[in-house]
Amino acid sequence: MIVGVIGGGQLGRMLALAGIPLGLSFRFLDPSPDAPAGEVGELLVGDYDDPELLDRLADGADVVTYEFENVPVEAARRVGAIPDARALEAAQDRLVEKQLFRRLGIPTARIDDEVETFPAILKTRRLGYDGKGQRLVETRPGSDPGHVLEERVPFQRELSLLAVRGRDGDTRFWPLVENVHEEGILFSSDLASMREEEYGLQGLAEQYATRLLDELGYIGVLALELFQVGDAALVANEFAPRVHNTGHWTIEGSATSQFENHLRAIVGLPLGSTDSPSYCWMVNLIGRVPPVEQILSIPGAHLHLYGKEPRPGRKLGHVTILGPPWDGEGQMLALL
Ligand code: AMP
């Protein structure tokens, strides 16, 4: 079976690394001839909205998916991508996304006229990622249809829930993870399932995600980013209709990784178990990679390099540490 993927970044590369053992082969479309996925599949180089290349991507492919959410909706429609372009449409516009959450009874930050407390965050509605396209403002700006004003949520922690839904509606969830961001970029994800059980947040997060999956008739992996407010409340920040950086720990940390289950879902295979251990920590390698020997000398450490040229702020790889022992996190932090 051939899987076409719009985008050839590290997510595409990790999809192929999970799918090749299942007998799948991969074809990617990416504007960069050096795209990380080029090492693990056929790479078509060009724009995401080039009709001829999109047709080549889909030609003979059993299914086409995408690995980032700024794919033009028309491109996703043209190739009949899964997840459905409807999910992309909602995820690409922060206002539409928040309105969808609210319609489904999923709490969000106060926005626009509802904002009472400043400083607040002014975000571009479209094309914002990794903290780009947003800034703090001290006063209410003039009305601007290209932006959404958001009140700051006084969160205890940032969490995310990874979910997967198969073609037959079978739905699985991985345990909530706690995420730490630095300058808007994900720094680390920490599997926090034991604490979540105490708070009952896992069940609440699953309820919210289920509403979203049902509403969108969703197939594949979806990531829901949440703020934990107090001990028992969750506020949705955004969702990503794709495999997600906060789910990279599942490669070693779960019985079935997010990449494998996304592929199983979109090609119509049975989903795999999402059973996971209680300790698992993932850290991104941003801008520079510490010496490989030192990383791999940490017990329980697994290294993933994406084959990208180092550049400040660029995600070059990640390290996942499983325990026991439980002290790998400190050793890894000392290398960064
Ligand atoms: P985003 O691009 O929406 O994912 O935002 C990037 C990061 O900015 C989030 O992971 C949070 O750390 C922070 N952030 C975004 N929106 C809010 C908010 N309404 N209140 C507090 N922090 C926020």
Coordinates of C-alpha atoms and ligand atoms in Angstrom, one line a residue:
M1 CA 0.0 0.0 0.0
I2 CA 1.2 3.5 -0.8
V3 CA 0.6 6.4 1.6
G4 CA 0.9 9.9 0.2
V5 CA 1.8 12.6 2.7
I6 CA 1.5 16.4 2.2
G7 CA 4.6 17.7 4.0
G8 CA 7.9 16.0 4.4
G9 CA 9.1 17.2 7.8
Q10 CA 10.0 15.1 10.8
L11 CA 6.4 14.1 11.4
G12 CA 6.3 12.6 7.9
R13 CA 9.6 10.9 8.5
M14 CA 8.4 9.3 11.7
L15 CA 5.2 8.2 10.0
A16 CA 7.2 6.3 7.5
L17 CA 9.5 4.8 10.1
A18 CA 6.4 3.4 11.8
G19 CA 4.7 2.4 8.6
I20 CA 7.4 0.6 6.7
P21 CA 7.3 -2.4 9.0
L22 CA 3.5 -2.6 8.4
G23 CA 4.2 -3.0 4.7
L24 CA 3.4 0.5 3.7
S25 CA 5.5 2.7 1.4
F26 CA 5.5 6.5 1.4
R27 CA 5.5 9.4 -1.0
F28 CA 5.9 13.0 0.3
L29 CA 5.2 16.5 -1.1
D30 CA 7.4 19.2 0.3
P31 CA 8.9 22.5 -1.0
S32 CA 12.3 21.6 0.3
P33 CA 14.6 19.1 -1.5
D34 CA 16.3 18.5 1.9
A35 CA 13.0 17.6 3.6
P36 CA 13.7 15.1 6.5
A37 CA 11.2 12.6 5.0
G38 CA 13.2 12.3 1.8
E39 CA 15.4 9.6 3.4
V40 CA 12.4 7.3 4.0
G41 CA 10.3 7.6 0.9
E42 CA 9.8 9.2 -2.5
L43 CA 10.0 13.0 -2.3
L44 CA 8.1 15.3 -4.7
V45 CA 9.6 18.8 -4.4
G46 CA 7.3 21.7 -4.9
D47 CA 4.5 23.8 -3.5
Y48 CA 1.7 22.3 -1.5
D49 CA -0.9 23.8 -3.8
D50 CA 0.7 22.8 -7.1
P51 CA -2.2 20.8 -8.8
E52 CA 0.1 18.7 -10.9
L53 CA 2.3 17.6 -8.0
L54 CA -0.8 17.0 -5.9
D55 CA -2.1 14.7 -8.6
R56 CA 1.2 12.9 -8.8
L57 CA 1.1 12.5 -5.0
A58 CA -2.3 10.9 -5.1
D59 CA -1.7 8.9 -8.3
G60 CA -1.7 5.2 -7.2
A61 CA -1.7 6.1 -3.5
D62 CA -4.2 4.2 -1.4
V63 CA -4.6 7.1 1.0
V64 CA -3.2 10.6 1.4
T65 CA -2.7 12.3 4.7
Y66 CA -0.9 15.5 5.9
E67 CA 1.6 16.1 8.6
F68 CA 1.1 19.8 9.4
E69 CA -2.0 21.9 9.6
N70 CA -1.1 24.8 7.4
V71 CA -1.7 22.7 4.3
P72 CA -4.0 24.7 2.0
V73 CA -7.5 23.2 2.5
E74 CA -8.0 23.1 -1.3
A75 CA -4.9 20.9 -1.6
A76 CA -6.3 18.5 1.0
R77 CA -9.7 18.4 -0.7
R78 CA -8.1 17.8 -4.1
V79 CA -6.4 14.6 -2.9
G80 CA -9.2 13.5 -0.6
A81 CA -6.9 13.6 2.4
I82 CA -7.7 11.9 5.6
P83 CA -8.3 13.4 8.2
D84 CA -11.0 15.2 6.3
A85 CA -10.3 18.8 5.1
R86 CA -13.0 20.0 7.5
A87 CA -10.7 19.4 10.5
L88 CA -8.0 21.4 8.8
E89 CA -10.4 24.3 8.1
A90 CA -11.3 24.6 11.8
A91 CA -7.7 24.1 13.1
Q92 CA -6.3 26.7 10.7
D93 CA -8.3 29.6 12.1
R94 CA -8.0 30.3 15.8
L95 CA -11.4 32.1 15.9
V96 CA -13.3 29.3 14.0
E97 CA -11.5 26.8 16.2
K98 CA -12.6 28.5 19.5
Q99 CA -16.2 28.8 18.2
L100 CA -16.2 25.1 17.4
F101 CA -14.9 24.3 20.9
R102 CA -17.6 26.4 22.5
R103 CA -20.4 25.0 20.3
L104 CA -19.4 21.6 21.7
G105 CA -19.4 22.8 25.3
I106 CA -15.6 22.7 25.6
P107 CA -14.4 25.7 27.6
T108 CA -11.9 28.2 26.0
A109 CA -10.2 31.4 27.1
R110 CA -12.3 34.5 26.9
I111 CA -11.9 36.2 23.6
D112 CA -12.3 39.6 21.9
D113 CA -15.1 41.7 23.6
E114 CA -15.2 39.2 26.6
V115 CA -11.6 40.0 27.6
E116 CA -11.5 41.8 30.9
T117 CA -7.9 41.4 32.1
F118 CA -4.8 42.9 30.5
P119 CA -2.2 42.2 29.4
A120 CA -3.9 39.9 27.1
I121 CA -2.6 37.9 24.1
L122 CA -3.2 39.1 20.5
K123 CA -2.9 36.2 18.1
T124 CA -3.1 36.1 14.4
R125 CA -6.1 34.0 13.4
R126 CA -4.1 32.1 10.8
L127 CA -0.6 30.7 10.3
G128 CA 0.5 31.0 13.9
Y129 CA 2.7 28.2 15.3
D130 CA 5.3 27.6 17.9
G131 CA 4.3 30.9 19.6
K132 CA 4.8 32.8 16.4
G133 CA 2.2 35.4 15.4
Q134 CA 1.3 36.4 19.0
R135 CA 2.1 39.2 21.4
L136 CA 1.1 40.6 24.7
V137 CA -1.0 43.8 24.5
E138 CA -1.7 46.1 27.5
T139 CA -4.9 47.6 26.1
R140 CA -7.7 46.5 23.8
P141 CA -6.5 47.0 20.2
G142 CA -8.8 48.4 17.5
S143 CA -11.0 45.8 15.8
D144 CA -9.0 43.7 13.4
P145 CA -10.5 40.8 11.6
G146 CA -7.1 39.1 11.1
H147 CA -6.5 38.7 14.8
V148 CA -8.1 37.3 17.9
L149 CA -7.6 38.8 21.4
E150 CA -7.4 36.2 24.1
E151 CA -7.4 36.6 27.9
R152 CA -4.5 34.9 29.6
V153 CA -5.6 31.7 31.3
P154 CA -4.1 31.3 34.8
F155 CA -3.2 27.7 34.2
Q156 CA -1.5 25.3 36.6
R157 CA -0.1 23.2 33.8
E158 CA -0.3 22.7 30.1
L159 CA -1.5 19.3 29.1
S160 CA -2.3 17.5 25.9
L161 CA -4.4 14.6 25.0
L162 CA -3.6 12.4 22.0
A163 CA -6.6 10.5 20.5
V164 CA -7.0 8.2 17.6
R165 CA -10.2 7.2 15.8
G166 CA -10.3 4.4 13.2
R167 CA -12.5 4.2 10.1
D168 CA -14.9 2.0 12.1
G169 CA -15.2 4.6 14.9
D170 CA -13.0 2.7 17.3
T171 CA -11.4 5.4 19.5
R172 CA -8.4 5.2 21.8
F173 CA -6.6 7.7 23.9
W174 CA -3.1 7.9 25.3
P175 CA -2.6 9.2 28.8
L176 CA -2.5 13.0 29.3
V177 CA 1.0 14.5 29.2
E178 CA 2.2 17.6 30.8
N179 CA 4.0 20.0 28.4
V180 CA 6.6 22.7 29.1
H181 CA 7.1 25.4 26.5
E182 CA 10.0 27.8 26.2
E183 CA 9.5 30.9 24.0
G184 CA 6.4 29.3 22.6
I185 CA 8.2 26.2 21.4
L186 CA 7.6 22.8 23.1
F187 CA 10.5 21.9 25.3
S188 CA 9.4 18.7 27.0
S189 CA 6.5 16.4 27.6
D190 CA 6.1 14.4 30.7
L191 CA 3.7 11.5 31.1
A192 CA 1.7 12.5 34.1
S193 CA -0.9 9.7 34.2
M194 CA -0.8 9.0 37.9
R195 CA -1.4 12.6 38.9
E196 CA -4.2 12.9 36.3
E197 CA -6.0 9.9 37.7
E198 CA -6.1 11.7 41.1
Y199 CA -7.7 14.7 39.5
G200 CA -10.0 12.8 37.1
L201 CA -8.8 15.0 34.3
Q202 CA -8.1 12.1 31.9
G203 CA -11.9 11.3 31.7
L204 CA -12.8 15.0 31.2
A205 CA -10.2 15.4 28.5
E206 CA -11.4 12.3 26.8
Q207 CA -15.0 13.6 26.9
Y208 CA -13.9 16.9 25.2
A209 CA -11.8 15.1 22.6
T210 CA -14.7 12.7 21.8
R211 CA -17.0 15.6 21.1
L212 CA -14.5 17.0 18.6
L213 CA -13.9 13.6 17.0
D214 CA -17.6 12.9 16.6
E215 CA -18.4 16.4 15.3
L216 CA -15.7 16.2 12.6
G217 CA -16.3 12.5 11.7
Y218 CA -12.6 12.3 12.4
I219 CA -10.2 9.5 11.2
G220 CA -6.6 9.5 12.4
V221 CA -4.7 11.0 15.3
L222 CA -5.8 14.3 16.8
A223 CA -4.0 16.3 19.5
L224 CA -6.0 18.5 21.9
E225 CA -3.9 21.1 23.8
L226 CA -5.4 22.0 27.2
F227 CA -4.7 24.3 30.1
Q228 CA -5.3 22.8 33.5
V229 CA -7.0 25.5 35.7
G230 CA -7.2 24.6 39.4
D231 CA -7.3 20.9 40.2
A232 CA -10.3 19.9 38.2
A233 CA -11.0 22.2 35.2
L234 CA -9.6 22.1 31.6
V235 CA -9.6 24.9 29.1
A236 CA -9.0 24.1 25.5
N237 CA -6.3 26.1 23.7
E238 CA -6.1 24.4 20.3
F239 CA -6.2 21.2 18.5
A240 CA -4.0 19.7 15.7
P241 CA -5.5 17.3 13.2
R242 CA -2.4 15.3 12.9
V243 CA 0.4 13.5 14.8
H244 CA 1.9 15.9 17.3
N245 CA 5.2 16.7 19.0
T246 CA 3.6 16.1 22.4
G247 CA 3.0 12.5 21.3
H248 CA 6.6 11.6 20.3
W249 CA 7.1 9.8 23.6
T250 CA 4.6 7.2 22.4
I251 CA 7.3 5.7 20.0
E252 CA 8.9 3.9 22.9
G253 CA 6.5 4.8 25.7
S254 CA 3.3 3.2 24.5
A255 CA 2.4 -0.2 23.1
T256 CA 1.4 1.5 19.9
S257 CA 2.9 4.8 18.8
Q258 CA 0.8 7.8 17.6
F259 CA 2.5 7.3 14.2
E260 CA 1.6 3.7 13.8
N261 CA -2.0 4.2 15.1
H262 CA -2.5 7.2 12.7
L263 CA -1.5 4.9 9.8
R264 CA -3.6 2.0 11.0
A265 CA -6.6 4.4 11.3
I266 CA -6.3 6.0 7.8
V267 CA -5.7 2.8 5.9
G268 CA -8.5 1.0 7.8
L269 CA -6.5 -1.5 9.9
P270 CA -7.4 -2.3 13.5
L271 CA -6.0 0.2 16.1
G272 CA -3.3 -0.9 18.5
S273 CA -3.3 -0.7 22.3
T274 CA -2.3 2.6 23.8
D275 CA -1.2 1.1 27.1
S276 CA 1.6 3.2 28.5
P277 CA 4.0 3.1 31.5
S278 CA 3.8 5.6 34.3
Y279 CA 7.2 7.2 33.6
C280 CA 8.2 8.6 30.3
W281 CA 9.7 11.9 29.5
M282 CA 10.5 13.5 26.1
V283 CA 12.7 16.5 25.5
N284 CA 13.2 18.3 22.2
L285 CA 16.6 19.0 20.8
I286 CA 16.3 22.6 19.7
G287 CA 19.0 24.5 17.8
R288 CA 21.8 22.1 18.7
V289 CA 22.4 18.4 19.4
P290 CA 24.5 17.4 22.4
P291 CA 27.1 14.7 21.8
V292 CA 25.3 11.5 20.8
E293 CA 27.5 9.3 23.0
Q294 CA 26.6 11.3 26.1
I295 CA 22.9 11.2 25.3
L296 CA 23.0 7.4 24.8
S297 CA 24.9 6.8 28.0
I298 CA 21.9 7.9 29.9
P299 CA 20.0 4.7 31.0
G300 CA 16.6 4.4 29.2
A301 CA 17.4 7.2 26.7
H302 CA 16.3 6.9 23.1
L303 CA 17.5 9.4 20.4
H304 CA 15.7 10.5 17.3
L305 CA 17.5 12.8 14.9
Y306 CA 15.5 14.4 12.1
G307 CA 18.4 14.9 9.6
K308 CA 18.0 18.7 9.7
E309 CA 20.7 21.4 9.5
P310 CA 21.2 23.1 12.9
R311 CA 19.6 26.6 13.2
P312 CA 18.6 28.5 16.3
G313 CA 15.0 27.7 17.3
R314 CA 14.8 24.7 15.0
K315 CA 13.6 21.3 16.2
L316 CA 16.5 18.9 15.3
G317 CA 15.5 15.9 17.2
H318 CA 14.1 14.6 20.4
V319 CA 15.1 12.3 23.2
T320 CA 12.7 10.0 25.1
I321 CA 13.7 8.5 28.5
L322 CA 11.9 5.6 30.0
G323 CA 12.4 4.4 33.5
P324 CA 13.3 2.9 35.9
P325 CA 15.8 4.3 36.9
W326 CA 14.0 7.6 37.3
D327 CA 17.0 10.0 37.2
G328 CA 17.6 10.2 33.4
E329 CA 15.7 13.5 33.1
G330 CA 18.3 15.4 35.2
Q331 CA 21.2 13.9 33.3
M332 CA 19.6 14.9 30.0
L333 CA 18.9 18.4 31.2
A334 CA 22.6 18.8 32.1
L335 CA 23.5 18.1 28.4
L336 CA 21.3 20.8 27.0
Ligands
AMP1 P1 -0.4 28.7 20.9 O1 0.3 29.2 19.7 O2 -1.8 29.1 21.0 O3 -0.2 27.2 21.1 O4 0.3 29.3 22.2 C1 1.7 29.0 22.5 C2 1.9 29.0 24.0 O5 1.5 30.4 24.5 C3 0.9 28.1 24.8 O6 1.5 26.8 24.8 C4 0.9 28.8 26.1 O7 2.1 28.5 26.8 C5 0.8 30.2 25.8 N1 -0.6 30.7 25.6 C6 -1.3 30.7 24.5 N2 -2.5 31.2 24.7 C7 -2.6 31.4 26.0 C8 -3.6 31.9 26.9 N3 -4.9 32.2 26.5 N4 -3.4 32.0 28.2 C9 -2.1 31.7 28.7 N5 -1.1 31.2 28.0 C10 -1.3 31.1 26.6

